[in-house]
Amino acid sequence: MNAALSRNEGEGEPIRADAQTTFRSLIEGDRLLTAEELSIVEESDDATQLADHIARGRRTCVQVTKVHLKLAALLQQACGPYSEIFFDAALKRAEELDRRSEKAGRLFGVPISIKAHISMEGTGSDRGFVFDVLRPEAKRRLVDELEKQGQVEESIISLLRKQAEHLGSSNAPMVDKLLSEGAIIIAKTRMPQSVVQLDTRSNLHGQTLNPLNMNLSPGGSSGGEAASVSAGATFLGLGTDIGGSVRQPASCCGLYGIRPSVGRIAVAGINSTMPGNEGIIGTAGPFAKSRRDLELMMAILASGSHNVDPFLCPPIPWQNTEDVELPKRKLRVGVMYHDGHVEPITPIRRTLAHVVEQLKADGRVEIIPFDAEDAGVVAWKLARELYCFMESGQLIKSLANLTNEPLVPLTRYICETSPVKNHSAAESWELQYARETFKRQFWKRFGSSSSSSSPFGPDAKIDVLLCPAGAQVAPRPGKIWYWGYTSLFNLTDLPGVVFPAKNFVADSKADLQYEGREKGRTQSNEALDKQNKEEYERNREVFDGAPVGLQLIGHRFKEETLLKSLELIEHAMKH
């Protein structure tokens, strides 16, 4: 199997794997699973079905866990998604669950994974930095030495001293909720150096690859999660999202993923790279293979959030989506083809155009064009300055410099390109004022034409917004520079769900034919737009077979109605 690998940990171009090499083709070609093991892997389409099989006694937790640990070990060799695999602990938990007389819990016996920086007692919690895995006493010595040099602001030194220990002393509330439902956490997954990029590469762990096309990245920063679930090693995953880090990798790996409104899920217990910075607040969200699994995960994670963190989370109980009522009129679906900054590449435009035609043919949907105007340009500049770069990226650079590790190219890109600068307090206030102004202006185009914020009212302009999940499909490793199609909605704090446009993939021949008959394309002289186009057009065949995901945006704190709308849209797509 190793001969087919393309995981390059250096600075240069990734080595080409065989055309459209997939993880599944490797394990089937080398017969790395027995017939019995393959049957266990293939008999459950999603976590809901697997939990039912275990509850009915068709499979034991130990049987399932052993196979998925083996699959995870093979996937680690091929694509490198994990920071840790819990072989002994996962089997011990599976044995304990099998001994229970009552097979209770909505995730009973289901193998899942969580992102590395989510706290779990006794496990590592790194953010892709070498510094993170050092012993506490070594960290203290390095920070003391940095302070003596007097070259870094005292405020940065103070933040470095507060960095969490590598090994978690307790579980994040999210983890406890999943365990209480009978889940078996078999692994923690990798993220890129610094977390803030849409690829998964670090000096600590190397480059993670996409199991659906090993020439490509699974995206980021929750790329390890997406790779694990997409390959079938785990059935569900838990990631975080501050600029697209759940939605973009879900799109890259053919999965469902959701970024809920800030406060819908209690996010205590995350080792952040930007502690105390509330320019844009991150949140957490699940990965799943089916819409019903995504709804199940949200029901578990959102339940009781107010009791865990009453200061961030409003007291909004989760409503079962089957109880959500959509409007009696047609569902008003706004469509944003272009964010006004960077045009999506051809397979995304081709897919979105086809889906819109399917929706137009359905009597339950009304399509409303949504002109982003300059929203993409304004939002990208604002978001770049509001992330962890208000202090010109000093904290991220210091975390790397403490151990003399180099910044990987995408970390360097995001930390050193305009408009990154060291902002004064007054400039920070001005940025946050601009953020709030932009949010209100965007809401006027997206939300109700009255003062009511309730979706689905008779005067609502649009109920949901359909748009790309990114300007690229799964990128080549190290070749993704623009987050605007996801970070726009982190900036405005509107919930978004990504879903696979099934039966649509990047196809160089079909894309060329589509370009030949396409009309009304937006011309742009933006450097990022040109860079994005050239990356695709020079490497068309490399992307063949990459899945295409689309994004559906809803109203704040209305995740249930967003998921119900997605159900209608997916049914309409089969029209």
Coordinates of C-alpha atoms in Angstrom, one line a residue:
M1 CA 0.0 0.0 0.0
N2 CA 2.8 2.5 0.8
A3 CA 4.0 2.6 -2.8
A4 CA 0.9 4.5 -3.7
L5 CA 1.2 7.2 -1.1
S6 CA 1.6 10.8 -1.9
R7 CA 2.0 12.3 1.6
N8 CA 4.8 14.8 1.2
E9 CA 5.9 16.5 4.4
G10 CA 8.4 18.9 2.7
E11 CA 8.0 22.4 1.2
G12 CA 7.7 21.3 -2.5
E13 CA 4.9 20.2 -4.7
P14 CA 3.0 17.1 -3.5
I15 CA 4.0 13.9 -5.2
R16 CA 1.4 12.6 -7.6
A17 CA -0.4 9.4 -6.6
D18 CA -1.8 7.2 -9.3
A19 CA -4.7 8.9 -11.1
Q20 CA -7.7 9.1 -8.7
T21 CA -6.1 6.8 -6.1
T22 CA -8.6 6.4 -3.3
F23 CA -8.1 4.8 0.1
R24 CA -10.9 2.3 -0.6
S25 CA -9.1 1.2 -3.8
L26 CA -5.9 0.6 -1.8
I27 CA -7.5 -1.6 0.9
E28 CA -9.6 -3.5 -1.6
G29 CA -6.7 -4.0 -4.0
D30 CA -4.4 -5.3 -1.3
R31 CA -7.2 -7.2 0.4
L32 CA -6.3 -5.7 3.7
L33 CA -9.7 -6.5 5.3
T34 CA -11.2 -9.9 5.5
A35 CA -14.6 -10.7 4.0
E36 CA -16.2 -10.6 7.4
E37 CA -14.6 -7.3 8.3
L38 CA -15.8 -5.8 5.0
S39 CA -19.3 -6.9 5.7
I40 CA -19.2 -5.2 9.1
V41 CA -18.0 -2.0 7.5
E42 CA -20.5 -2.1 4.6
E43 CA -23.7 -3.2 6.3
S44 CA -24.4 0.2 8.0
D45 CA -24.9 3.2 5.9
D46 CA -24.7 5.6 8.8
A47 CA -24.4 5.9 12.6
T48 CA -28.2 5.6 13.1
Q49 CA -28.3 2.3 11.3
L50 CA -25.2 0.9 13.1
A51 CA -26.6 1.8 16.6
D52 CA -29.8 0.0 15.6
H53 CA -27.8 -3.1 14.6
I54 CA -26.0 -3.2 17.9
A55 CA -29.1 -2.6 19.9
R56 CA -30.8 -5.5 18.2
G57 CA -27.8 -7.8 18.9
R58 CA -26.8 -8.1 15.2
R59 CA -23.3 -6.9 16.1
T60 CA -21.4 -6.4 19.3
C61 CA -19.5 -3.2 20.2
V62 CA -16.3 -5.2 20.3
Q63 CA -16.8 -6.6 16.8
V64 CA -17.5 -3.1 15.4
T65 CA -14.7 -1.4 17.3
K66 CA -12.0 -3.9 16.3
V67 CA -12.8 -3.5 12.6
H68 CA -12.9 0.3 12.8
L69 CA -9.6 0.5 14.8
K70 CA -8.0 -1.6 12.1
L71 CA -9.5 0.6 9.4
A72 CA -8.2 3.7 11.3
A73 CA -4.7 2.1 11.5
L74 CA -4.7 1.5 7.7
L75 CA -6.0 5.0 7.1
Q76 CA -3.3 6.5 9.2
Q77 CA -0.6 4.9 7.0
A78 CA -2.3 6.0 3.8
C79 CA -3.7 9.5 4.6
G80 CA -2.4 10.5 8.1
P81 CA -5.6 12.0 9.7
Y82 CA -4.9 11.1 13.4
S83 CA -3.0 12.7 16.2
E84 CA -3.8 9.7 18.4
I85 CA -5.6 6.4 18.0
F86 CA -7.0 4.9 21.3
F87 CA -6.6 1.2 20.6
D88 CA -6.6 -0.1 24.2
A89 CA -9.1 2.5 25.6
A90 CA -11.6 2.1 22.8
L91 CA -11.6 -1.7 23.1
K92 CA -12.0 -1.5 26.9
R93 CA -15.0 0.8 26.5
A94 CA -16.5 -1.5 23.9
E95 CA -16.2 -4.4 26.3
E96 CA -17.8 -2.4 29.0
L97 CA -20.7 -1.4 26.8
D98 CA -21.2 -5.1 25.7
R99 CA -21.5 -6.1 29.3
R100 CA -24.4 -3.7 29.9
S101 CA -27.8 -5.3 30.0
E102 CA -29.5 -2.3 28.5
K103 CA -28.2 -1.1 25.2
A104 CA -29.2 2.5 25.8
G105 CA -28.0 5.6 24.1
R106 CA -28.6 7.1 20.7
L107 CA -24.9 6.4 19.7
F108 CA -24.5 3.1 21.5
G109 CA -21.4 1.4 20.2
V110 CA -20.8 3.9 17.4
P111 CA -17.1 4.6 16.7
I112 CA -16.5 8.4 16.4
S113 CA -13.5 10.8 16.4
I114 CA -13.0 14.3 17.7
K115 CA -10.6 17.1 16.7
A116 CA -7.3 17.2 18.5
H117 CA -7.8 20.4 20.4
I118 CA -11.1 19.4 22.0
S119 CA -10.3 18.4 25.6
M120 CA -10.6 14.7 26.6
E121 CA -9.2 13.5 29.9
G122 CA -5.7 11.9 29.5
T123 CA -5.4 12.7 25.8
G124 CA -3.3 15.2 23.8
S125 CA -4.7 18.6 22.9
D126 CA -2.4 20.1 20.2
R127 CA -3.1 22.8 17.6
G128 CA -0.4 21.6 15.1
F129 CA 2.5 23.2 17.0
V130 CA 5.5 21.4 18.4
F131 CA 5.2 23.6 21.5
D132 CA 1.9 22.0 22.3
V133 CA 3.2 18.5 23.0
L134 CA 6.0 19.6 25.3
R135 CA 5.9 18.9 29.1
P136 CA 4.6 21.9 31.1
E137 CA 8.1 22.5 32.7
A138 CA 9.7 22.7 29.3
K139 CA 7.0 25.2 28.1
R140 CA 7.7 27.3 31.1
R141 CA 11.5 27.4 30.5
L142 CA 11.0 28.3 26.9
V143 CA 8.6 31.2 27.7
D144 CA 11.0 32.4 30.5
E145 CA 13.8 32.5 28.0
L146 CA 11.6 34.4 25.5
E147 CA 10.7 36.9 28.1
K148 CA 14.4 37.5 29.0
Q149 CA 15.1 38.4 25.3
G150 CA 12.6 41.3 25.6
Q151 CA 11.6 41.1 21.9
V152 CA 8.0 40.1 22.4
E153 CA 5.2 42.2 24.0
E154 CA 4.4 41.4 27.7
S155 CA 0.8 40.7 26.7
I156 CA 1.9 37.9 24.3
I157 CA 4.2 36.5 27.0
S158 CA 1.2 36.4 29.4
L159 CA -1.0 34.6 26.8
L160 CA 1.8 32.0 26.2
R161 CA 2.0 31.3 29.9
K162 CA -1.8 30.5 29.9
Q163 CA -1.5 27.9 27.1
A164 CA -3.1 24.7 28.2
E165 CA -1.2 21.6 29.2
H166 CA -1.0 19.0 26.4
L167 CA -2.8 16.3 28.3
G168 CA -6.4 17.1 29.1
S169 CA -7.4 16.9 32.8
S170 CA -11.1 16.6 32.1
N171 CA -13.6 16.1 29.2
A172 CA -15.1 19.0 27.3
P173 CA -18.9 19.1 27.9
M174 CA -19.3 18.1 24.3
V175 CA -17.3 15.0 24.8
D176 CA -19.3 14.0 27.9
K177 CA -22.5 14.4 26.0
L178 CA -21.3 12.0 23.3
L179 CA -20.0 9.5 25.8
S180 CA -23.3 9.6 27.7
E181 CA -25.1 8.5 24.5
G182 CA -22.9 5.4 24.3
A183 CA -20.4 6.6 21.7
I184 CA -16.9 5.1 21.5
I185 CA -14.2 7.7 20.7
I186 CA -11.5 5.8 18.9
A187 CA -9.2 8.7 17.8
K188 CA -8.3 12.3 17.9
T189 CA -7.7 14.0 14.5
R190 CA -5.1 16.3 13.1
M191 CA -5.3 19.9 12.3
P192 CA -2.9 22.3 10.5
Q193 CA -0.3 24.4 12.3
S194 CA -2.1 27.3 14.0
V195 CA -5.6 25.9 13.1
V196 CA -6.3 28.9 10.8
Q197 CA -6.1 27.4 7.3
L198 CA -8.2 25.3 5.0
D199 CA -5.6 22.5 4.6
T200 CA -4.3 20.0 7.2
R201 CA -0.5 20.2 7.4
S202 CA 1.9 20.8 10.2
N203 CA 5.6 20.2 11.1
L204 CA 4.3 18.1 14.0
H205 CA 2.2 15.6 11.9
G206 CA 2.9 16.2 8.2
Q207 CA 0.3 16.4 5.4
T208 CA -3.1 14.8 5.7
L209 CA -4.6 13.5 2.4
N210 CA -8.1 13.1 1.1
P211 CA -9.2 9.5 1.1
L212 CA -11.5 10.1 -1.9
N213 CA -8.6 11.4 -4.1
M214 CA -5.2 11.1 -2.6
N215 CA -3.7 13.8 -4.8
L216 CA -5.8 16.2 -2.8
S217 CA -6.2 17.6 0.7
P218 CA -9.3 16.9 2.9
G219 CA -9.4 20.6 3.6
G220 CA -9.1 22.1 7.1
S221 CA -8.8 23.0 9.8
S222 CA -10.9 19.9 10.7
G223 CA -9.4 18.0 7.8
G224 CA -8.5 15.0 9.9
E225 CA -12.1 14.7 11.0
A226 CA -13.4 14.8 7.5
A227 CA -10.9 12.3 6.3
S228 CA -11.7 9.8 9.1
V229 CA -15.5 10.0 8.5
S230 CA -15.2 10.0 4.7
A231 CA -13.0 6.9 4.7
G232 CA -15.5 5.1 7.0
A233 CA -13.0 4.6 9.9
T234 CA -15.4 6.6 12.1
F235 CA -19.1 7.2 11.6
L236 CA -19.3 10.7 13.1
G237 CA -16.8 13.4 13.8
L238 CA -16.7 16.6 15.9
G239 CA -14.8 19.6 14.6
T240 CA -14.7 23.4 15.2
D241 CA -15.4 26.2 12.8
I242 CA -14.2 29.9 13.0
G243 CA -13.8 30.4 9.3
G244 CA -15.1 27.3 7.6
S245 CA -13.3 24.6 9.4
V246 CA -16.2 22.2 9.5
R247 CA -18.1 23.2 6.3
Q248 CA -15.1 23.3 3.9
P249 CA -13.7 19.9 4.8
A250 CA -17.2 18.4 4.8
S251 CA -17.5 19.7 1.2
C252 CA -14.0 18.4 0.3
C253 CA -14.8 14.9 1.5
G254 CA -18.5 14.4 0.4
L255 CA -20.0 14.8 3.9
Y256 CA -22.6 16.7 5.8
G257 CA -21.3 19.3 8.2
I258 CA -22.9 22.2 10.1
R259 CA -21.7 25.4 11.7
P260 CA -24.4 26.4 14.2
S261 CA -24.9 29.9 15.5
V262 CA -22.5 30.9 18.2
G263 CA -24.0 29.8 21.5
R264 CA -26.1 27.0 20.2
I265 CA -23.5 24.5 21.4
A266 CA -21.5 25.0 24.6
V267 CA -17.8 25.0 23.4
A268 CA -16.0 25.0 26.7
G269 CA -12.8 22.8 26.7
I270 CA -11.2 23.8 23.4
N271 CA -7.5 24.7 23.3
S272 CA -7.7 27.9 21.1
T273 CA -5.0 29.8 19.3
M274 CA -6.8 33.0 20.0
P275 CA -7.8 33.0 23.7
G276 CA -9.7 36.2 24.7
N277 CA -10.1 37.4 21.1
E278 CA -13.8 37.8 20.3
G279 CA -13.4 39.6 17.0
I280 CA -15.0 36.5 15.5
I281 CA -16.1 33.7 17.9
G282 CA -15.6 30.1 16.9
T283 CA -18.1 27.3 17.5
A284 CA -18.2 23.5 17.1
G285 CA -20.1 21.3 14.7
P286 CA -20.4 17.7 13.7
F287 CA -19.5 15.7 10.5
A288 CA -21.9 13.0 9.3
K289 CA -22.6 10.7 6.4
S290 CA -26.3 11.4 6.4
R291 CA -28.7 14.3 7.1
R292 CA -30.4 12.3 9.9
D293 CA -27.1 11.6 11.6
L294 CA -26.3 15.3 11.5
E295 CA -29.7 16.1 13.0
L296 CA -29.0 13.5 15.7
M297 CA -25.6 15.0 16.6
M298 CA -27.1 18.5 16.8
A299 CA -29.9 17.2 19.1
I300 CA -27.3 15.7 21.4
L301 CA -24.8 18.6 21.3
A302 CA -27.3 21.5 21.5
S303 CA -29.3 19.9 24.3
G304 CA -28.8 21.7 27.7
S305 CA -26.1 24.1 26.4
H306 CA -27.5 26.9 28.5
N307 CA -26.9 24.8 31.6
V308 CA -23.3 24.3 30.7
D309 CA -22.5 27.9 29.6
P310 CA -25.4 30.3 30.5
F311 CA -23.2 33.3 29.6
L312 CA -22.8 32.3 26.0
C313 CA -25.7 30.0 25.3
P314 CA -29.3 31.2 25.3
P315 CA -32.0 28.9 26.8
I316 CA -33.2 27.5 23.5
P317 CA -34.3 23.9 23.7
W318 CA -33.6 21.7 20.6
Q319 CA -36.7 21.0 18.6
N320 CA -37.0 17.7 16.7
T321 CA -36.9 18.5 13.0
E322 CA -39.9 16.3 12.3
D323 CA -41.9 18.8 14.4
V324 CA -40.7 21.9 12.4
E325 CA -43.2 23.4 10.1
L326 CA -42.2 25.0 6.9
P327 CA -44.3 27.8 5.4
K328 CA -47.5 27.0 3.6
R329 CA -46.3 29.1 0.7
K330 CA -43.3 28.1 -1.4
L331 CA -39.9 28.0 0.3
R332 CA -38.0 31.1 -0.9
V333 CA -34.5 30.0 -1.7
G334 CA -32.0 32.7 -2.4
V335 CA -29.1 31.7 -4.7
M336 CA -25.7 33.3 -4.5
Y337 CA -23.6 32.1 -7.4
H338 CA -20.7 34.5 -6.7
D339 CA -19.7 36.3 -3.5
G340 CA -18.4 39.4 -5.4
H341 CA -14.8 38.6 -4.8
V342 CA -13.6 35.1 -6.0
E343 CA -15.5 33.1 -8.6
P344 CA -16.0 29.3 -7.8
I345 CA -14.2 27.0 -10.2
T346 CA -16.1 25.2 -13.0
P347 CA -17.3 22.0 -11.3
I348 CA -19.0 24.1 -8.6
R349 CA -20.6 26.5 -11.0
R350 CA -21.8 23.5 -13.1
T351 CA -23.2 21.7 -10.1
L352 CA -25.0 24.7 -8.6
A353 CA -26.6 25.6 -12.0
H354 CA -27.9 22.1 -12.4
V355 CA -29.3 22.0 -8.8
V356 CA -31.0 25.3 -9.3
E357 CA -32.7 23.9 -12.4
Q358 CA -33.9 20.9 -10.4
L359 CA -35.3 23.2 -7.7
K360 CA -37.1 25.4 -10.3
A361 CA -38.9 22.3 -11.6
D362 CA -40.2 21.6 -8.1
G363 CA -43.5 23.2 -7.1
R364 CA -42.4 23.7 -3.5
V365 CA -39.5 26.0 -4.1
E366 CA -39.2 29.6 -5.3
I367 CA -35.8 30.6 -6.6
I368 CA -34.7 34.2 -5.8
P369 CA -31.3 35.4 -7.2
F370 CA -29.1 36.9 -4.5
D371 CA -26.6 39.6 -5.6
A372 CA -23.8 39.7 -3.1
E373 CA -22.5 42.9 -4.6
D374 CA -19.2 43.7 -2.8
A375 CA -20.0 41.6 0.3
G376 CA -17.2 39.1 -0.4
V377 CA -14.6 41.8 -0.7
V378 CA -15.7 43.7 2.4
A379 CA -16.2 40.5 4.5
W380 CA -12.8 39.0 3.6
K381 CA -10.9 42.1 4.6
L382 CA -12.8 42.5 7.8
A383 CA -12.5 38.8 8.8
R384 CA -8.8 38.7 8.1
E385 CA -8.3 41.6 10.5
L386 CA -10.7 40.3 13.2
Y387 CA -9.2 36.8 13.5
C388 CA -6.0 36.2 15.5
F389 CA -4.1 38.8 13.5
M390 CA -5.1 42.0 15.3
E391 CA -1.7 41.8 16.9
S392 CA 0.0 41.0 13.6
G393 CA 0.0 37.3 14.3
Q394 CA 2.5 37.6 17.1
L395 CA 1.0 34.8 19.2
I396 CA 1.1 32.3 16.3
K397 CA 4.6 33.3 15.4
S398 CA 5.8 33.1 19.0
L399 CA 4.3 29.6 19.4
A400 CA 6.4 28.5 16.4
N401 CA 9.5 30.4 17.4
L402 CA 9.6 28.9 20.9
T403 CA 10.8 25.6 19.4
N404 CA 12.4 27.1 16.2
E405 CA 9.9 25.4 14.0
P406 CA 9.2 27.1 10.7
L407 CA 5.9 28.4 9.7
V408 CA 4.3 26.2 7.0
P409 CA 3.5 28.1 3.8
L410 CA -0.2 28.6 4.5
T411 CA 0.4 29.8 8.1
R412 CA 3.0 32.2 6.7
Y413 CA 0.6 33.4 4.1
I414 CA -2.3 34.1 6.5
C415 CA 0.0 35.8 9.1
E416 CA 2.1 37.9 6.8
T417 CA 0.0 39.1 3.9
S418 CA -2.1 42.4 3.9
P419 CA -4.1 43.6 5.9
V420 CA -2.3 42.0 8.9
K421 CA -1.0 44.6 11.3
N422 CA -0.6 45.3 15.0
H423 CA -3.8 47.2 15.8
S424 CA -4.2 49.8 18.5
A425 CA -7.1 49.5 20.9
A426 CA -8.9 52.3 19.0
E427 CA -8.4 50.5 15.7
S428 CA -9.8 47.3 17.3
W429 CA -12.9 49.1 18.4
E430 CA -13.3 50.5 14.9
L431 CA -13.0 47.0 13.4
Q432 CA -15.7 45.7 15.6
Y433 CA -18.0 48.6 14.9
A434 CA -17.4 47.9 11.1
R435 CA -18.3 44.2 11.8
E436 CA -21.6 45.1 13.4
T437 CA -22.4 47.6 10.7
F438 CA -21.7 45.0 8.0
K439 CA -23.8 42.3 9.8
R440 CA -26.8 44.6 9.9
Q441 CA -26.4 45.6 6.2
F442 CA -26.1 42.0 5.2
W443 CA -29.2 41.0 7.2
K444 CA -31.3 43.6 5.4
R445 CA -30.7 41.7 2.2
F446 CA -31.0 38.3 3.7
G447 CA -33.7 38.6 6.3
S448 CA -37.2 39.9 6.7
S449 CA -38.3 43.1 5.1
S450 CA -39.9 44.0 8.4
S451 CA -38.3 44.5 11.8
S452 CA -39.2 40.9 12.7
S453 CA -36.3 38.4 12.7
S454 CA -38.6 35.4 12.5
P455 CA -37.9 33.3 9.4
F456 CA -40.7 32.0 7.1
G457 CA -42.9 35.0 7.7
P458 CA -45.0 36.2 4.7
D459 CA -42.7 39.2 4.2
A460 CA -39.4 37.3 4.4
K461 CA -37.2 38.1 1.5
I462 CA -35.6 34.7 1.5
D463 CA -36.0 31.8 3.9
V464 CA -32.6 30.1 3.2
L465 CA -29.6 31.0 1.0
L466 CA -28.1 28.4 -1.3
C467 CA -24.4 29.0 -2.3
P468 CA -21.1 27.4 -2.8
A469 CA -19.2 26.0 0.2
G470 CA -16.0 27.4 -1.3
A471 CA -14.3 28.7 -4.4
Q472 CA -12.5 25.3 -4.8
V473 CA -13.4 21.7 -4.5
A474 CA -10.9 19.7 -2.4
P475 CA -7.6 21.5 -3.0
R476 CA -4.2 20.3 -3.8
P477 CA -2.2 20.2 -0.5
G478 CA -1.0 23.7 0.3
K479 CA -3.0 25.4 -2.5
I480 CA -6.0 27.0 -0.9
W481 CA -5.9 30.7 -0.1
Y482 CA -9.5 31.9 0.1
W483 CA -12.1 31.2 2.8
G484 CA -14.7 33.8 1.8
Y485 CA -17.6 31.5 1.1
T486 CA -17.6 30.2 4.6
S487 CA -16.0 33.0 6.7
L488 CA -18.7 35.4 5.4
F489 CA -21.1 33.5 7.6
N490 CA -18.8 33.3 10.6
L491 CA -18.6 37.1 10.4
T492 CA -22.4 37.5 10.2
D493 CA -23.0 34.5 12.6
L494 CA -25.6 32.9 10.3
P495 CA -25.8 29.1 10.6
G496 CA -24.7 27.0 7.6
V497 CA -25.0 23.4 6.6
V498 CA -22.9 21.8 3.9
F499 CA -24.3 18.8 2.0
P500 CA -22.9 16.7 -0.8
A501 CA -24.4 17.3 -4.3
K502 CA -24.7 13.6 -4.9
N503 CA -23.7 12.3 -8.3
F504 CA -21.7 15.5 -9.0
V505 CA -17.9 15.5 -9.0
A506 CA -15.2 17.4 -10.6
D507 CA -14.8 16.1 -14.2
S508 CA -12.3 17.8 -16.5
K509 CA -14.1 16.8 -19.7
A510 CA -17.6 17.8 -18.5
D511 CA -16.2 21.0 -17.1
L512 CA -14.6 22.0 -20.4
Q513 CA -17.9 21.3 -22.2
Y514 CA -19.8 23.4 -19.7
E515 CA -17.4 26.3 -20.0
G516 CA -17.9 26.2 -23.8
R517 CA -21.7 26.9 -23.4
E518 CA -21.6 29.0 -20.2
K519 CA -22.9 32.5 -20.4
G520 CA -22.8 35.5 -18.1
R521 CA -19.6 34.7 -16.2
T522 CA -18.3 37.4 -13.9
Q523 CA -15.0 39.0 -14.9
S524 CA -12.6 40.0 -12.2
N525 CA -9.1 41.4 -11.9
E526 CA -8.7 40.4 -8.3
A527 CA -5.4 38.6 -7.7
L528 CA -7.1 36.0 -5.5
D529 CA -9.7 35.3 -8.2
K530 CA -6.9 34.9 -10.9
Q531 CA -4.9 32.6 -8.6
N532 CA -7.9 30.4 -7.9
K533 CA -8.8 30.1 -11.6
E534 CA -5.2 29.3 -12.6
E535 CA -4.8 26.7 -9.9
Y536 CA -7.8 24.7 -11.3
E537 CA -7.2 25.3 -15.0
R538 CA -3.5 24.2 -14.8
N539 CA -4.4 21.0 -12.9
R540 CA -7.9 20.0 -14.1
E541 CA -7.3 16.2 -14.3
V542 CA -5.8 16.1 -10.8
F543 CA -9.2 17.2 -9.4
D544 CA -11.2 14.5 -11.3
G545 CA -13.5 12.7 -9.0
A546 CA -13.4 15.3 -6.2
P547 CA -16.9 15.7 -4.6
V548 CA -18.8 18.9 -4.8
G549 CA -20.6 20.2 -1.7
L550 CA -23.0 23.1 -1.5
Q551 CA -23.9 25.3 1.4
L552 CA -27.3 26.3 2.8
I553 CA -27.5 29.3 5.1
G554 CA -30.3 29.9 7.5
H555 CA -31.5 32.4 10.2
R556 CA -29.6 32.8 13.5
F557 CA -30.6 30.2 16.2
K558 CA -32.9 28.5 13.7
E559 CA -30.8 25.4 13.0
E560 CA -33.8 23.1 13.1
T561 CA -35.6 25.1 10.4
L562 CA -32.4 25.1 8.4
L563 CA -32.1 21.3 8.5
K564 CA -35.8 21.0 7.7
S565 CA -35.3 23.2 4.7
L566 CA -32.4 21.1 3.6
E567 CA -34.6 18.0 3.7
L568 CA -37.1 19.7 1.3
I569 CA -34.3 20.8 -1.0
E570 CA -32.7 17.4 -1.1
H571 CA -36.1 15.9 -2.0
A572 CA -36.6 18.5 -4.7
M573 CA -33.2 17.7 -6.1
K574 CA -34.5 14.2 -6.8
H575 CA -37.5 15.6 -8.7

